[in-house]
XYZ file of C-alpha atoms in Angstrom:
301
model
C -12.954 -23.926 -10.724
C -16.101 -23.440 -13.316
C -15.870 -19.917 -15.116
C -18.533 -17.948 -14.147
C -20.968 -16.232 -16.567
C -19.705 -13.013 -15.401
C -16.365 -13.896 -16.624
C -17.164 -15.736 -20.154
C -19.963 -16.080 -22.102
C -19.436 -19.064 -23.925
C -22.582 -21.304 -24.959
C -20.057 -23.884 -26.705
C -20.263 -26.419 -23.867
C -17.110 -28.189 -25.241
C -14.987 -24.985 -25.127
C -16.145 -24.621 -21.700
C -14.550 -28.043 -20.448
C -11.658 -27.922 -22.423
C -10.767 -24.867 -20.886
C -11.352 -25.673 -17.695
C -9.157 -28.603 -17.780
C -6.499 -26.311 -19.223
C -7.114 -23.337 -16.347
C -8.486 -25.120 -13.539
C -6.576 -23.421 -10.880
C -6.290 -19.676 -11.170
C -7.524 -18.405 -14.144
C -10.223 -15.541 -13.363
C -10.586 -17.052 -9.714
C -11.820 -14.216 -7.767
C -9.776 -14.717 -4.859
C -6.389 -14.442 -7.147
C -7.670 -11.727 -10.243
C -8.259 -8.916 -8.493
C -8.491 -4.870 -9.032
C -5.739 -3.382 -11.109
C -6.422 -6.571 -10.580
C -5.326 -7.751 -7.050
C -6.560 -7.589 -3.720
C -7.946 -10.604 -2.199
C -11.486 -8.559 -1.323
C -14.651 -9.470 -3.221
C -15.600 -5.407 -3.185
C -12.236 -4.828 -5.039
C -12.308 -7.324 -7.953
C -13.206 -5.339 -11.130
C -13.809 -7.290 -14.493
C -11.362 -7.515 -16.998
C -12.465 -6.053 -20.433
C -13.654 -8.533 -22.892
C -10.772 -7.946 -25.324
C -8.286 -8.875 -22.963
C -9.998 -12.486 -21.691
C -10.473 -13.491 -25.302
C -6.552 -12.877 -25.888
C -5.834 -14.763 -22.437
C -8.167 -17.426 -23.206
C -7.109 -18.134 -26.913
C -3.353 -18.226 -25.331
C -4.529 -20.896 -23.017
C -2.756 -18.503 -19.937
C -3.069 -19.184 -16.346
C -2.187 -15.918 -15.154
C -1.192 -15.189 -11.678
C -2.142 -11.077 -11.548
C -3.956 -8.948 -14.346
C -3.551 -5.191 -14.956
C -5.001 -2.904 -17.333
C -5.797 0.977 -17.089
C -1.414 1.010 -17.117
C -1.829 4.647 -17.351
C -3.785 5.407 -14.243
C -1.529 6.364 -11.022
C -3.664 3.810 -8.884
C -3.165 0.532 -11.307
C 0.640 1.625 -10.994
C 0.566 1.805 -7.288
C -1.489 -1.990 -7.132
C 1.469 -3.524 -8.970
C 4.121 -1.797 -6.888
C 2.457 -2.720 -3.649
C 1.322 -6.449 -4.917
C 4.710 -7.542 -6.511
C 6.843 -6.439 -3.945
C 9.550 -9.128 -2.884
C 8.194 -11.011 -5.655
C 10.220 -12.803 -8.835
C 8.705 -14.333 -11.658
C 7.614 -14.157 -15.646
C 5.151 -11.069 -16.713
C 3.719 -10.485 -20.026
C 2.873 -7.158 -21.938
C -0.028 -7.212 -23.761
C -0.953 -4.846 -26.664
C -4.512 -5.581 -26.462
C -5.472 -3.996 -30.094
C -2.715 -6.216 -32.220
C -2.980 -9.175 -29.692
C 1.054 -9.039 -29.611
C 2.951 -9.213 -26.791
C 6.564 -9.080 -24.709
C 7.562 -11.640 -22.338
C 10.333 -10.873 -19.721
C 11.623 -12.404 -16.465
C 11.946 -10.433 -13.012
C 14.126 -11.263 -10.565
C 13.423 -10.863 -6.593
C 11.263 -7.426 -5.900
C 11.987 -6.354 -9.898
C 8.684 -6.824 -10.839
C 7.572 -2.646 -10.860
C 10.712 -1.712 -12.081
C 10.746 -4.131 -15.557
C 6.986 -2.975 -16.087
C 8.010 1.431 -15.443
C 11.079 0.483 -17.440
C 9.051 -1.063 -20.524
C 5.971 1.436 -20.095
C 6.623 4.308 -18.499
C 10.401 5.780 -18.651
C 10.943 3.424 -22.315
C 14.284 2.076 -21.031
C 13.469 -1.733 -21.847
C 12.150 -3.241 -25.143
C 12.121 -0.408 -28.055
C 9.494 -2.601 -29.894
C 7.056 -2.205 -26.637
C 8.018 1.358 -26.606
C 7.359 2.125 -30.203
C 3.843 -0.089 -29.804
C 2.888 2.394 -27.079
C 3.554 5.418 -28.958
C 1.378 3.930 -31.741
C -1.456 2.544 -30.196
C -1.268 4.317 -26.556
C -0.862 3.075 -23.181
C -4.596 2.906 -22.309
C -4.560 -0.156 -24.812
C -1.813 -2.661 -23.022
C -2.168 -4.726 -19.844
C 0.192 -6.016 -17.589
C 0.286 -9.538 -16.657
C 2.284 -11.773 -14.264
C 2.156 -15.104 -15.752
C 3.959 -17.001 -13.183
C 6.221 -16.692 -10.097
C 9.486 -17.762 -9.035
C 9.333 -19.296 -5.295
C 12.960 -18.557 -4.146
C 14.888 -15.597 -3.381
C 16.398 -14.982 -6.840
C 20.551 -15.191 -6.452
C 23.231 -15.788 -8.355
C 23.363 -19.497 -8.227
C 19.443 -20.107 -8.831
C 19.175 -17.238 -11.502
C 19.565 -20.265 -14.493
C 16.218 -21.633 -12.706
C 14.436 -18.376 -13.197
C 15.896 -17.760 -17.056
C 14.931 -21.529 -17.928
C 11.376 -20.902 -16.834
C 11.334 -17.385 -18.970
C 12.705 -19.505 -21.607
C 9.854 -21.970 -21.443
C 7.300 -19.557 -22.190
C 9.318 -17.670 -24.821
C 9.328 -21.125 -26.771
C 5.747 -21.592 -26.078
C 4.389 -18.499 -26.602
C 6.933 -16.836 -29.435
C 6.102 -13.634 -28.516
C 6.260 -11.034 -31.416
C 7.772 -8.270 -29.356
C 10.886 -10.590 -28.142
C 11.919 -11.166 -31.468
C 11.117 -7.802 -33.933
C 13.838 -5.560 -34.874
C 12.822 -2.110 -35.662
C 13.856 -2.779 -39.315
C 11.071 -5.895 -39.104
C 8.646 -4.109 -37.319
C 4.958 -5.161 -37.625
C 3.684 -2.220 -36.260
C 0.781 -1.171 -39.080
C 0.896 -4.639 -41.091
C -2.442 -6.282 -41.786
C -1.829 -9.766 -41.748
C -3.932 -11.452 -44.571
C -6.049 -14.329 -43.715
C -3.574 -17.246 -44.673
C -1.263 -15.313 -41.538
C -3.965 -15.181 -39.140
C -4.871 -19.083 -39.562
C -1.018 -19.590 -39.504
C -1.084 -18.328 -36.318
C -3.985 -20.272 -35.068
C -2.888 -23.378 -36.139
C 0.460 -22.634 -34.151
C -2.446 -22.771 -31.076
C -3.264 -26.353 -30.994
C -4.796 -27.612 -28.155
C -1.956 -29.196 -26.848
C 0.164 -25.996 -27.014
C -2.460 -24.405 -25.100
C -2.377 -27.401 -22.630
C 1.410 -27.286 -22.508
C 1.130 -23.578 -21.993
C -1.485 -24.308 -19.313
C 0.490 -26.841 -17.491
C 3.688 -24.589 -16.892
C 2.369 -23.608 -13.579
C -0.888 -25.798 -13.013
C 0.292 -27.579 -10.091
C 1.403 -24.532 -7.960
C -0.697 -23.450 -5.222
C -0.453 -19.685 -5.587
C -3.176 -18.792 -3.194
C -2.989 -15.365 -1.361
C -1.051 -16.616 1.623
C 0.931 -18.666 -0.314
C 1.987 -15.309 -2.196
C 2.373 -13.819 1.143
C 4.814 -16.344 2.403
C 7.238 -15.782 -0.877
C 7.037 -12.099 -0.073
C 7.754 -12.319 3.115
C 10.691 -14.372 2.742
C 12.521 -12.036 0.430
C 11.782 -9.092 1.961
C 13.242 -10.249 5.503
C 16.266 -11.683 3.490
C 19.672 -10.192 5.683
C 21.248 -7.612 3.574
C 24.683 -8.377 1.669
C 27.681 -8.518 3.837
C 31.062 -6.506 3.169
C 32.555 -9.447 1.736
C 30.066 -10.341 -0.727
C 29.984 -7.141 -1.977
C 33.604 -7.134 -2.484
C 33.018 -10.655 -4.171
C 30.646 -8.858 -6.032
C 33.109 -6.056 -7.134
C 35.819 -8.684 -8.029
C 34.266 -10.270 -10.166
C 32.718 -7.976 -12.334
C 33.105 -8.436 -16.131
C 34.507 -5.802 -17.965
C 32.957 -6.013 -21.744
C 33.322 -4.038 -25.010
C 30.656 -3.472 -27.308
C 31.754 -2.977 -31.032
C 29.890 -2.186 -34.331
C 29.041 -4.373 -37.187
C 32.350 -2.722 -38.726
C 34.388 -3.741 -36.253
C 34.929 -0.060 -34.557
C 34.702 0.193 -30.942
C 31.288 1.495 -29.840
C 32.502 1.564 -26.123
C 34.178 -0.254 -23.064
C 33.029 -0.922 -19.988
C 33.849 -2.314 -16.428
C 30.555 -4.236 -15.761
C 28.165 -5.928 -18.097
C 25.409 -3.765 -16.194
C 26.937 -0.392 -17.800
C 27.412 -2.024 -21.211
C 23.412 -2.502 -21.434
C 22.736 0.783 -19.979
C 24.551 2.606 -22.572
C 22.190 0.434 -25.311
C 19.380 0.907 -23.646
C 19.290 -2.947 -22.875
C 18.528 -5.906 -20.127
C 21.680 -6.947 -18.605
C 20.340 -10.311 -19.095
C 20.630 -9.322 -22.955
C 24.214 -9.457 -23.269
C 24.447 -12.156 -21.018
C 22.542 -14.301 -23.209
C 24.867 -13.321 -26.084
C 28.239 -13.756 -24.793
C 27.155 -17.865 -24.617
C 26.672 -17.700 -28.181
C 29.201 -18.158 -31.112
C 28.326 -14.418 -32.811
C 27.674 -12.411 -29.743
C 25.278 -9.965 -31.355
C 23.576 -7.603 -29.156
C 20.286 -6.288 -30.814
C 21.364 -7.044 -34.439
C 23.461 -3.985 -33.889
C 26.532 -4.384 -31.436
C 28.684 -7.490 -31.220
C 30.107 -7.661 -27.506
C 33.202 -9.440 -26.162
C 34.826 -9.906 -22.851
C 37.125 -6.985 -22.021
C 41.024 -8.259 -22.495
């Protein structure tokens, strides 16, 4: 697809050609990027702010859905409706600082991840502090990519692998900074800015754009993914019992070796320290088993 002057005002022809090659499938295609910004009807299309367009273009992203005005109830309902039954990778963007957070959402969990991060502040503490500092109106929620299957215990690693690809390519500040090392209020020097620009070479942008380049995610395809997820059968009593039997009790320790808490499931442990379940699962696979640089997690024996 060609960029429309309505969306971008770029005078340099070479830049237009370069970015068309990277984002030649769905970036700002009016049938995909819609109000809130998402419906298939042309009358509902609303332009994305110039600031967010620039950020998306600089990163070489190829988004499925893009939402601004996160403080509005209509936008939140739009996110809930558009992402119902879907799974994939999302991004929360600070339009002021251009920092961002990347995460994954299992089937029918996009809205839960969105609301936990930006409404109830039960997700990333870094995102919470950023929103309190810069105000929610200056943030955007983007669905970067969709995972085409219903997420299960067996294929969950595929979703996490997809998330890892985005994390490694985009290196999001909000995922790796701790509160003690936060860059809030920090003014980058010209050298720092140049280093950031160097990171996003044309080759790197192309690799990011190619992550979901060949996916034909038309509105019809998205509806099929959604329908498949919403019509899946309920969990049987046998499966429920297996889940209970296979729960993994863990213990969280403070860094000084004292016990912070004992939990019958990883989910309970995650809730107690206000983090995602995946954070603890990943820590359990590492040698240090460090969680948020504040606790050490171990299996309960």
